[in-house]
């Protein structure tokens, strides 16, 4: 919306705010759940901090390395770099349309990124927090390369779907290994997942993979846990509840070394020349995307603050300055462990003074009309679809933020989307702005009249009520309670409409009580000015429209009208004599017929099919659990019966059960005529 922002640096003695949103993975188009879960939420908070006058920088960019990128590039018949350039542009275009105001939206495949990733790894290696392990991995004899899990396909050993991948079966949802696990000395399988591939084949050339030994590098989370756990305990007071819960679920299970290398070409290469590390062993390996992705935040910052200066260190003023910088991170809950455990552990292990996360704002899931978003099935609204509806992006921002899944999953519903526009916005905020500005244009020569609130105690009380809500709004935004903050804005707007109703703003009022009328109009216009400022984080386009209608101007053509969110509303920002602009409609009615039209356009019939499939999967999983439960029960009964029989044989008979005990009887096949009764007739 405005001119590109110049790189800001922390100011000593100020509340310097560093904001990140989870780097979107560029192998697909983001849907509304992706947008509200990270970039939009962070944008609201960044705009709020700037309007409060705080030195603020909002960093994001595309996460481009990893197996998923290579496989997507393969499916589209292009190289990974070409694919990433395409989807980076798509993401940026969508975020621009949604008016996401990053300080910079960068990328991970940069020299700066490789430099910082390798520097962190080197320090971890030198400090003893990296270990080598030899593992058995799928190797393609056709193109002479070890295969990442996703590059192996075959039949799922659980549901026997023929199109399963080496990491997961999409048909049944279970995690898989690409190869059937080895057996230990006792003949038991050593399984790290729940299944494996039958008849595995290389995705690239259909060759049958071989088992071969290879080396990989692991981050010693187990060793770092003694430092990570107390850090989490001190920091988590400012984290979302689901973030705390997810983090502790990892910690409670005990942290284990985690692999940070993969057999890929597209990624950050392993540094060479390190003592004890054989370069040849890692010449064809790169860092695992979830080791390097979070390091994208500081590397993208460097491309912004130190642009054109490879040796620049301005980025460190944000990222190695915990005494003067507060870090806020926004993301969906599926990204939590990588940000709350792996990245901080890596920072701790370098023994450098990193800025670590202070506040986590993590969301649950946004679902779609009772189902889930699915790009492949054409279900749900994706970023480009929102634009295609012709509805202003601020309406989309408002709706998504009013349904932000802060404490539980929430639902996108077309009926609610239309209702929000036609009632919350059009009849509340839109009505207030139109009524007052048009009245001033028609009756007061489009000027702020002379007025004195002290003569009207009820208007002074109105001011006090607004200030009480303003205090709540500021507290809510500071605590990233964005949904509550938006509701508070609408309460303030509601007070404005109540002011007009209570005082019956009309031709009669100006004729019979001109002083009261002037005071009502004066305070109402200043209230609208306050609303534009506090609405800016949520609906920046509409806020600018309101400020323009109030007669305010931007410093230059490529800049926005300045906004500021005060601690206290004095109701005097617009002085008597100030000339207003031209009133314009902020919102227009959306016909109810659009609800069904959009619902059908974005997955109507397909959504019904998906819901049926999900229900069938859930029923199948439940049946499988019940069958397994019954199987264990039968084994337990058979074991007990065998023990009882053995005891009876040794003792020449069995003693009667003691008081309070239940006798365990041997299991015998039930007669055919009586197979409906007794546990012995049930199937294992």
XYZ file of C-alpha atoms in Angstrom:
684
model
C 0.000 0.000 0.000
C 2.745 2.461 0.844
C 6.313 2.967 -0.300
C 8.852 0.182 0.394
C 10.004 0.448 3.990
C 13.655 1.206 4.689
C 15.491 -1.261 6.945
C 14.919 -0.378 10.586
C 17.363 -1.163 13.373
C 16.679 -1.493 17.107
C 16.843 1.720 19.115
C 18.580 1.393 22.506
C 16.179 1.951 25.383
C 13.063 1.359 23.266
C 10.710 -1.643 23.066
C 12.145 -3.110 19.869
C 9.782 -5.647 18.311
C 10.976 -8.441 15.997
C 8.107 -10.336 14.346
C 8.178 -13.474 12.211
C 5.460 -15.598 10.661
C 6.090 -19.213 9.691
C 7.827 -19.344 6.325
C 5.254 -20.707 3.852
C 6.461 -23.725 1.894
C 6.454 -22.873 -1.796
C 5.171 -26.016 -3.438
C 1.529 -24.975 -3.517
C -0.948 -22.095 -3.270
C -1.816 -20.997 0.311
C -5.405 -21.468 1.478
C -7.282 -19.308 3.986
C -6.174 -21.488 6.909
C -2.520 -20.935 5.988
C -3.113 -17.196 5.707
C -4.889 -16.660 9.043
C -2.549 -19.053 10.856
C 0.598 -17.075 10.181
C 1.071 -14.152 7.794
C -2.222 -12.309 8.395
C -2.078 -12.637 12.182
C 1.525 -11.403 12.250
C 0.596 -8.519 9.949
C -2.097 -7.312 12.358
C 0.348 -7.342 15.252
C 3.093 -5.613 13.221
C 0.711 -2.837 12.141
C -0.406 -2.420 15.762
C 3.188 -2.088 16.997
C 4.033 0.472 14.314
C 0.901 2.477 15.158
C 2.059 2.485 18.782
C 5.342 4.032 17.693
C 7.506 0.994 18.473
C 10.618 0.158 16.406
C 9.264 -2.875 14.561
C 10.427 -5.244 11.852
C 8.265 -8.010 10.314
C 10.233 -10.774 8.581
C 8.880 -13.549 6.372
C 9.747 -15.347 3.160
C 9.370 -18.566 1.224
C 10.769 -21.835 2.572
C 12.110 -23.455 -0.593
C 14.412 -26.372 0.193
C 13.511 -29.992 0.881
C 12.153 -33.229 -0.521
C 8.682 -31.856 -1.211
C 10.153 -29.247 -3.536
C 12.169 -31.820 -5.467
C 9.161 -34.132 -5.888
C 6.877 -31.253 -6.925
C 9.463 -30.064 -9.436
C 9.663 -33.599 -10.802
C 5.888 -33.751 -11.242
C 5.862 -30.392 -13.074
C 8.864 -31.281 -15.228
C 11.055 -28.390 -14.086
C 14.107 -27.976 -11.875
C 13.600 -26.964 -8.209
C 14.902 -23.419 -8.706
C 12.374 -22.747 -11.492
C 9.552 -24.232 -9.445
C 10.448 -22.121 -6.404
C 10.664 -18.912 -8.407
C 7.179 -19.607 -9.767
C 5.565 -20.298 -6.405
C 7.443 -17.542 -4.589
C 5.872 -15.078 -7.029
C 2.432 -16.660 -6.527
C 2.711 -16.390 -2.751
C 3.949 -12.801 -2.869
C 1.138 -11.784 -5.214
C -1.479 -13.325 -2.920
C -0.033 -11.708 0.208
C 0.162 -8.345 -1.545
C -3.510 -8.676 -2.455
C -4.361 -9.435 1.185
C -2.417 -6.253 2.116
C 0.169 -8.121 4.171
C 2.774 -5.454 4.966
C 6.055 -7.324 5.462
C 9.205 -5.334 5.982
C 10.647 -7.926 3.648
C 9.404 -11.164 2.093
C 12.559 -13.048 1.194
C 13.669 -16.550 0.220
C 15.847 -19.283 1.686
C 18.047 -20.141 -1.361
C 20.493 -17.254 -0.866
C 24.216 -16.994 -0.093
C 23.292 -15.330 3.205
C 21.163 -18.308 4.178
C 23.849 -20.880 3.365
C 26.411 -18.820 5.273
C 24.385 -18.566 8.489
C 23.146 -22.181 8.385
C 26.676 -23.505 7.938
C 28.023 -21.183 10.645
C 25.452 -22.457 13.151
C 26.146 -26.073 12.238
C 29.906 -25.554 12.539
C 29.525 -24.178 16.062
C 27.235 -27.076 17.012
C 29.781 -29.554 15.617
C 32.708 -27.915 17.398
C 30.737 -27.778 20.666
C 29.923 -31.496 20.576
C 26.190 -31.245 19.839
C 26.288 -33.154 16.532
C 26.809 -36.892 16.188
C 27.250 -39.197 13.198
C 25.176 -42.340 12.794
C 25.272 -45.099 10.248
C 21.827 -46.105 9.025
C 20.314 -48.453 6.471
C 18.678 -46.535 3.665
C 17.078 -47.122 0.287
C 19.614 -46.823 -2.525
C 18.771 -46.679 -6.222
C 21.175 -48.826 -8.261
C 19.860 -47.277 -11.473
C 20.920 -43.667 -10.869
C 23.412 -44.459 -8.082
C 21.974 -42.366 -5.279
C 20.493 -42.767 -1.823
C 16.798 -41.964 -1.803
C 14.903 -39.644 0.516
C 11.730 -41.303 1.848
C 9.420 -39.446 -0.536
C 11.396 -40.698 -3.530
C 10.352 -44.275 -2.767
C 6.843 -45.452 -3.684
C 5.044 -48.758 -3.390
C 2.228 -50.659 -1.680
C 1.218 -49.723 1.853
C 1.736 -52.673 4.212
C -1.280 -51.581 6.258
C -4.093 -50.777 3.811
C -2.362 -52.109 0.663
C -2.937 -48.956 -1.355
C -0.612 -49.156 -4.379
C 0.336 -45.456 -4.409
C 1.875 -45.000 -0.966
C 5.040 -42.956 -0.377
C 8.032 -43.914 1.731
C 7.066 -41.480 4.478
C 3.270 -41.755 4.588
C 0.268 -43.425 2.997
C -2.296 -40.814 1.975
C -4.983 -43.469 1.634
C -4.973 -44.583 5.278
C -2.992 -41.702 6.803
C -0.396 -43.900 8.525
C 3.320 -43.106 8.755
C 5.530 -45.489 6.800
C 9.150 -46.527 6.316
C 10.336 -46.908 2.714
C 11.726 -50.397 3.424
C 10.518 -53.231 5.617
C 12.372 -52.773 8.925
C 15.250 -55.057 9.860
C 14.712 -57.712 12.492
C 16.711 -57.879 15.703
C 18.330 -61.008 17.156
C 15.021 -62.258 18.534
C 13.315 -61.921 15.171
C 11.257 -58.890 16.214
C 10.995 -56.007 13.748
C 12.627 -52.725 14.692
C 9.968 -50.339 13.462
C 10.172 -46.569 13.811
C 6.911 -46.010 11.949
C 3.658 -47.949 11.775
C 4.177 -49.640 8.421
C 6.392 -49.912 5.333
C 6.273 -50.266 1.576
C 5.720 -53.602 -0.149
C 7.486 -53.890 -3.509
C 9.166 -50.463 -3.169
C 10.347 -48.675 -6.311
C 12.334 -45.537 -7.050
C 10.077 -42.618 -7.986
C 12.601 -41.442 -10.575
C 13.181 -44.595 -12.620
C 11.053 -47.439 -11.119
C 14.176 -49.374 -10.098
C 13.947 -51.590 -7.017
C 15.880 -49.910 -4.164
C 18.628 -51.778 -2.338
C 19.477 -51.644 1.346
C 22.761 -49.848 1.862
C 24.565 -48.323 4.801
C 25.105 -44.566 4.837
C 26.044 -41.896 7.358
C 23.903 -39.031 8.594
C 24.304 -36.216 11.098
C 22.097 -35.822 14.174
C 21.437 -32.847 16.439
C 21.985 -33.936 20.057
C 18.688 -32.756 21.480
C 19.171 -35.244 24.312
C 22.348 -33.470 25.438
C 20.875 -29.994 24.896
C 17.696 -30.793 26.860
C 19.358 -29.906 30.178
C 19.579 -26.314 28.904
C 16.422 -26.308 26.796
C 14.031 -27.407 29.559
C 14.812 -24.533 31.982
C 14.721 -22.070 29.084
C 11.234 -23.319 28.112
C 10.067 -23.059 31.742
C 11.140 -19.417 31.891
C 9.820 -18.425 28.455
C 6.491 -20.283 28.205
C 4.484 -17.800 30.289
C 4.095 -15.745 27.104
C 3.196 -18.661 24.819
C -0.207 -19.773 23.536
C -1.701 -22.677 25.488
C -1.478 -25.119 22.572
C 2.171 -24.184 22.045
C 2.973 -24.968 25.685
C 1.085 -28.260 25.481
C 2.785 -29.407 22.261
C 6.234 -28.425 23.512
C 5.780 -30.297 26.779
C 4.496 -33.381 24.953
C 7.904 -33.536 23.256
C 9.854 -32.800 26.416
C 7.887 -35.309 28.496
C 8.725 -38.126 26.074
C 12.402 -37.309 26.398
C 14.289 -35.602 23.595
C 16.307 -37.818 21.280
C 18.948 -37.002 18.649
C 17.249 -35.812 15.470
C 18.578 -36.330 11.945
C 19.473 -33.078 10.208
C 20.830 -34.334 6.859
C 19.103 -35.757 3.783
C 20.170 -37.317 0.484
C 19.063 -34.506 -1.793
C 20.599 -32.020 -4.206
C 18.294 -29.076 -3.431
C 19.387 -27.633 -0.099
C 22.217 -26.138 1.929
C 25.362 -28.229 1.543
C 27.274 -29.618 4.513
C 30.368 -27.481 5.257
C 33.751 -29.043 4.522
C 37.065 -29.017 6.314
C 35.720 -29.698 9.815
C 37.872 -31.734 12.180
C 36.550 -35.277 12.481
C 34.051 -34.975 9.614
C 34.917 -36.789 6.379
C 33.944 -34.484 3.523
C 33.399 -37.367 1.091
C 30.711 -38.912 3.326
C 28.504 -35.820 2.986
C 29.356 -34.570 -0.497
C 25.939 -35.642 -1.836
C 23.893 -34.656 1.207
C 22.238 -31.429 2.315
C 20.711 -30.172 5.548
C 17.206 -31.329 6.373
C 14.754 -28.510 5.665
C 13.534 -28.371 9.266
C 17.054 -27.711 10.495
C 17.629 -24.843 8.105
C 14.098 -23.412 7.651
C 13.929 -21.519 10.953
C 17.405 -20.140 10.283
C 15.676 -18.470 7.343
C 14.426 -15.776 9.719
C 17.886 -14.335 10.467
C 19.169 -14.985 6.933
C 16.218 -13.165 5.326
C 16.739 -10.365 7.834
C 20.340 -10.075 6.651
C 19.294 -9.815 2.993
C 17.161 -6.830 4.088
C 19.263 -4.993 6.657
C 22.602 -5.718 4.970
C 21.523 -5.725 1.327
C 24.555 -5.643 -0.961
C 26.978 -6.115 1.925
C 27.934 -9.795 2.385
C 30.040 -8.902 5.419
C 27.333 -6.776 7.035
C 26.268 -7.434 10.624
C 23.206 -5.188 11.010
C 21.064 -8.328 11.142
C 22.797 -9.309 14.382
C 21.420 -6.142 16.033
C 18.043 -7.876 15.802
C 19.032 -11.530 16.156
C 21.891 -11.405 18.664
C 20.494 -8.769 20.984
C 18.081 -10.384 23.491
C 18.544 -7.561 26.002
C 16.954 -4.994 23.684
C 14.786 -7.028 21.287
C 11.540 -8.916 21.926
C 10.766 -11.703 19.448
C 7.164 -12.621 18.538
C 6.528 -15.653 16.322
C 3.220 -16.488 14.621
C 2.322 -19.898 13.168
C -0.135 -22.774 13.038
C 0.230 -25.429 15.723
C 1.776 -27.972 13.323
C 4.937 -25.851 13.189
C 5.407 -25.534 16.952
C 8.087 -28.187 17.755
C 10.501 -26.869 15.161
C 10.254 -23.357 16.604
C 9.998 -24.150 20.320
C 12.517 -27.028 20.483
C 14.755 -27.542 17.441
C 15.557 -23.902 16.619
C 16.108 -22.739 20.237
C 18.200 -25.858 20.933
C 20.360 -25.002 17.919
C 20.712 -21.428 19.177
C 21.688 -22.605 22.663
C 24.207 -25.059 21.271
C 26.150 -22.361 19.401
C 27.001 -20.689 22.734
C 26.178 -17.319 21.157
C 23.874 -14.642 22.578
C 20.909 -15.234 20.271
C 17.572 -13.437 20.440
C 15.233 -16.337 21.242
C 11.467 -16.321 21.024
C 9.663 -14.482 23.819
C 6.065 -14.735 22.600
C 4.460 -17.526 20.591
C 1.050 -16.893 19.026
C -0.014 -20.242 17.599
C -3.392 -21.113 16.129
C -5.480 -24.232 15.834
C -6.965 -25.194 12.438
C -9.418 -23.340 10.234
C -11.735 -25.861 8.581
C -13.979 -25.337 5.575
C -17.752 -25.856 5.628
C -17.510 -28.893 7.928
C -14.583 -30.422 6.023
C -10.946 -29.732 5.234
C -9.222 -27.613 2.609
C -7.904 -29.696 -0.316
C -6.179 -28.151 -3.302
C -6.072 -31.438 -5.214
C -9.821 -31.953 -4.732
C -10.750 -28.323 -5.358
C -12.263 -27.930 -1.897
C -11.995 -24.638 -0.052
C -10.968 -21.072 -0.749
C -7.329 -20.499 -1.665
C -5.600 -17.148 -1.903
C -6.261 -16.670 -5.610
C -9.919 -17.734 -5.173
C -10.540 -14.977 -2.622
C -9.404 -12.400 -5.168
C -11.595 -13.951 -7.872
C -14.782 -13.362 -5.850
C -14.423 -9.594 -6.349
C -14.843 -8.962 -2.620
C -12.452 -6.382 -1.148
C -9.471 -7.979 0.670
C -10.319 -6.084 3.863
C -13.633 -7.948 4.074
C -11.705 -11.209 3.877
C -9.246 -9.970 6.512
C -12.081 -8.985 8.840
C -13.898 -12.292 8.486
C -10.796 -14.459 8.936
C -9.638 -12.477 11.974
C -13.114 -12.624 13.521
C -12.904 -16.421 13.194
C -9.203 -16.764 14.056
C -8.793 -20.232 15.670
C -6.964 -18.989 18.776
C -8.039 -21.630 21.304
C -9.863 -24.244 19.223
C -10.539 -25.124 15.593
C -12.876 -22.743 13.804
C -14.923 -22.959 10.636
C -15.156 -20.995 7.416
C -18.811 -20.751 6.372
C -20.100 -18.794 3.397
C -23.317 -17.891 5.181
C -21.365 -16.310 8.045
C -19.036 -14.555 5.600
C -21.964 -12.792 3.926
C -23.662 -12.077 7.257
C -20.523 -10.446 8.673
C -20.344 -8.073 5.709
C -24.032 -7.213 5.642
C -24.483 -6.752 9.388
C -21.272 -6.266 11.388
C -19.661 -4.030 8.805
C -22.379 -2.439 6.697
C -24.947 -1.794 9.445
C -22.543 -0.996 12.289
C -19.274 0.594 11.162
C -20.446 1.617 7.704
C -23.646 3.194 9.015
C -21.775 5.248 11.631
C -19.284 6.691 9.168
C -21.837 7.440 6.458
C -24.388 9.018 8.742
C -22.030 11.418 10.523
C -19.797 12.476 7.616
C -22.756 12.996 5.263
C -24.601 14.988 7.959
C -21.553 17.240 8.428
C -21.301 17.691 4.665
C -24.975 18.600 4.302
C -25.487 20.721 7.431
C -22.068 21.948 8.598
C -20.258 22.824 5.374
C -18.073 19.685 5.715
C -16.278 21.178 8.719
C -15.724 20.193 12.323
C -17.993 22.538 14.300
C -17.066 24.465 17.440
C -18.176 22.338 20.409
C -17.803 22.044 24.163
C -18.215 18.605 25.756
C -18.159 20.010 29.289
C -21.731 21.236 28.852
C -22.994 17.710 28.200
C -22.138 15.172 30.935
C -23.625 12.308 28.919
C -21.114 12.965 26.132
C -18.273 13.052 28.654
C -19.519 9.689 29.942
C -19.454 8.423 26.367
C -15.801 9.454 26.166
C -15.023 7.590 29.391
C -16.710 4.412 28.113
C -14.719 4.562 24.891
C -11.465 4.978 26.811
C -12.264 1.964 28.938
C -12.691 -0.113 25.782
C -9.563 1.423 24.234
C -7.550 0.243 27.246
C -8.964 -3.264 26.770
C -8.148 -3.171 23.056
C -4.507 -2.241 23.670
C -4.139 -4.997 26.286
C -5.712 -7.538 23.926
C -3.420 -6.649 21.040
C -0.325 -6.638 23.274
C -1.233 -10.195 24.273
C -1.957 -11.135 20.624
C -5.637 -11.733 21.417
C -6.468 -10.527 17.945
C -9.984 -11.914 17.790
C -10.966 -10.163 21.024
C -9.349 -6.934 19.849
C -11.505 -6.914 16.725
C -14.637 -7.510 18.790
C -13.685 -4.538 20.982
C -13.401 -2.289 17.901
C -16.960 -3.178 16.976
C -18.107 -2.413 20.533
C -16.566 1.064 20.208
C -18.306 1.492 16.856
C -21.527 0.376 18.529
C -21.082 3.116 21.149
C -20.854 5.599 18.286
C -24.168 4.425 16.826
C -25.729 4.528 20.297
C -24.518 8.134 20.639
C -26.405 9.089 17.478
C -29.538 7.237 18.559
C -29.567 8.597 22.114
C -29.193 12.176 20.866
C -31.396 11.708 17.794
C -28.991 13.318 15.326
C -31.255 14.939 12.744
C -32.391 18.217 11.196
C -34.584 18.726 14.247
C -31.626 18.474 16.623
C -29.556 21.070 14.751
C -32.561 23.382 14.572
C -33.646 23.079 18.216
C -30.351 22.336 20.042
C -27.477 23.526 17.848
C -24.883 23.361 20.659
C -25.763 19.774 21.484
C -25.800 18.897 17.795
C -22.332 20.396 17.311
C -21.004 18.481 20.316
C -22.523 15.208 19.095
C -21.073 15.676 15.601
C -17.704 16.812 16.956
C -17.249 13.850 19.285
C -18.688 11.421 16.709
C -16.219 12.537 14.014
C -13.337 12.218 16.470
C -14.619 8.778 17.431
C -14.606 7.807 13.761
C -11.003 9.067 13.599
C -10.105 6.839 16.568
C -11.861 3.895 14.908
C -9.843 4.384 11.711
C -6.614 4.234 13.706
C -7.457 1.153 15.761
C -9.014 -0.516 12.706
C -5.798 -0.070 10.691
C -4.156 -3.338 11.860
C -7.225 -5.286 10.736
C -8.609 -3.399 7.723
C -5.863 -1.081 6.472
C -7.575 -0.232 3.191
C -10.895 0.733 4.778
C -9.076 2.634 7.531
C -7.279 4.733 4.920
C -10.611 5.391 3.187
C -12.112 6.641 6.467
C -9.139 8.907 7.161
C -9.410 10.316 3.631
C -13.133 11.004 4.138
C -12.185 12.814 7.338
C -10.020 15.151 5.275
C -6.602 13.831 6.270
C -3.796 13.604 3.710
C -0.709 11.465 3.191
C 2.753 13.080 3.236
C 3.252 12.020 -0.396
C 1.503 10.071 -3.139
C 3.362 6.829 -2.417
C 2.765 6.944 1.335
C -0.240 6.161 3.515
C -1.970 8.637 5.801
C -0.126 8.270 9.152
C -1.907 6.431 11.955
C -1.356 6.390 15.699
C -3.015 4.414 18.476
C -3.033 6.504 21.680
C -3.135 5.338 25.294
C -6.003 7.745 25.951
C -8.571 9.127 23.540
C -8.946 12.868 24.093
C -11.604 13.335 21.387
C -9.798 16.359 19.962
C -7.599 15.046 17.135
C -9.858 16.781 14.615
C -10.042 20.460 15.630
C -12.959 22.823 15.003
C -12.703 24.265 11.507
C -10.971 21.194 10.044
C -12.339 20.517 6.568
C -13.639 17.043 5.869
C -13.262 15.053 2.662
C -15.962 13.535 0.474
C -18.124 10.790 2.033
C -17.962 7.400 0.296
C -19.634 4.047 0.874
C -17.313 1.780 2.848
C -19.324 -1.404 2.335
C -22.045 -2.699 0.041
C -24.588 -5.463 0.493
C -23.686 -8.965 -0.732
C -26.772 -10.740 -2.173
C -27.766 -13.920 -0.314
C -27.775 -15.783 -3.637
C -23.977 -15.557 -3.624
C -23.769 -18.009 -0.718
C -24.818 -21.059 -2.730
C -22.988 -19.870 -5.843
C -19.650 -19.655 -3.999
C -20.274 -22.823 -2.019
C -20.731 -24.797 -5.222
C -17.825 -23.081 -6.967
C -15.383 -24.011 -4.220
C -16.052 -27.692 -3.690
C -19.770 -28.275 -3.142
C -20.179 -31.862 -4.385
C -16.548 -32.784 -3.864
C -16.765 -31.658 -0.231
C -19.669 -34.034 0.336
C -17.620 -36.890 -1.110
C -14.626 -36.009 1.041
C -16.781 -35.930 4.165
C -18.098 -39.414 3.332
C -14.537 -40.703 2.766
C -13.353 -39.161 6.044
C -16.263 -40.779 7.872
C -15.416 -44.153 6.339
C -11.745 -43.770 7.302
C -12.695 -42.841 10.855
C -15.001 -45.859 11.078
C -12.291 -48.153 9.681
C -9.724 -46.849 12.171
C -12.178 -47.305 15.020
C -12.919 -50.859 13.903
C -9.191 -51.590 13.644
C -8.639 -50.265 17.165
C -11.480 -52.346 18.504
C -10.175 -55.449 16.736
C -6.689 -54.893 18.152
C -8.166 -54.341 21.591
C -10.139 -57.573 21.328
C -7.069 -59.419 20.075
C -5.051 -58.310 23.097
C -7.914 -59.252 25.374
C -8.069 -62.743 23.934
C -4.320 -63.188 24.258
C -4.531 -62.138 27.873
C -7.352 -64.584 28.563
C -5.522 -67.415 26.813
C -2.363 -66.698 28.805
C -4.320 -66.652 32.055
C -6.026 -69.938 31.117
C -2.691 -71.576 30.312
C -1.228 -70.430 33.630
C -4.279 -71.717 35.492
C -4.041 -75.063 33.742
C -0.340 -75.323 34.563
C -0.986 -74.470 38.208
C -3.760 -77.041 38.400
C -1.513 -79.714 36.924
C 1.294 -78.979 39.398
C -0.999 -78.856 42.447
C -3.260 -81.727 41.500
C -6.276 -79.452 41.403
C -7.223 -75.837 41.907
C -8.111 -74.087 45.085
C -11.373 -72.156 45.255
C -11.003 -68.412 44.734
C -10.489 -66.296 47.823
C -13.118 -63.790 48.869
C -13.217 -60.842 46.445
C -11.337 -62.719 43.689
C -12.669 -64.031 40.395
C -11.840 -67.470 39.127
C -10.156 -67.606 35.699
C -11.580 -70.475 33.681
C -9.920 -72.229 30.732
C -11.299 -71.223 27.359
C -13.018 -73.967 25.334
C -14.657 -73.670 21.935
C -18.348 -72.965 22.359
C -20.864 -75.442 20.912
C -22.260 -74.330 17.567
C -25.746 -73.939 18.968
C -24.486 -71.716 21.771
C -21.978 -69.514 19.904
C -23.881 -66.297 20.691
C -22.978 -66.485 24.374
C -19.657 -66.242 26.247
C -16.364 -64.581 25.437
C -14.886 -67.870 24.216
C -16.919 -67.681 21.022
C -15.693 -64.259 19.910
C -13.122 -63.862 17.144
C -9.644 -62.587 17.891
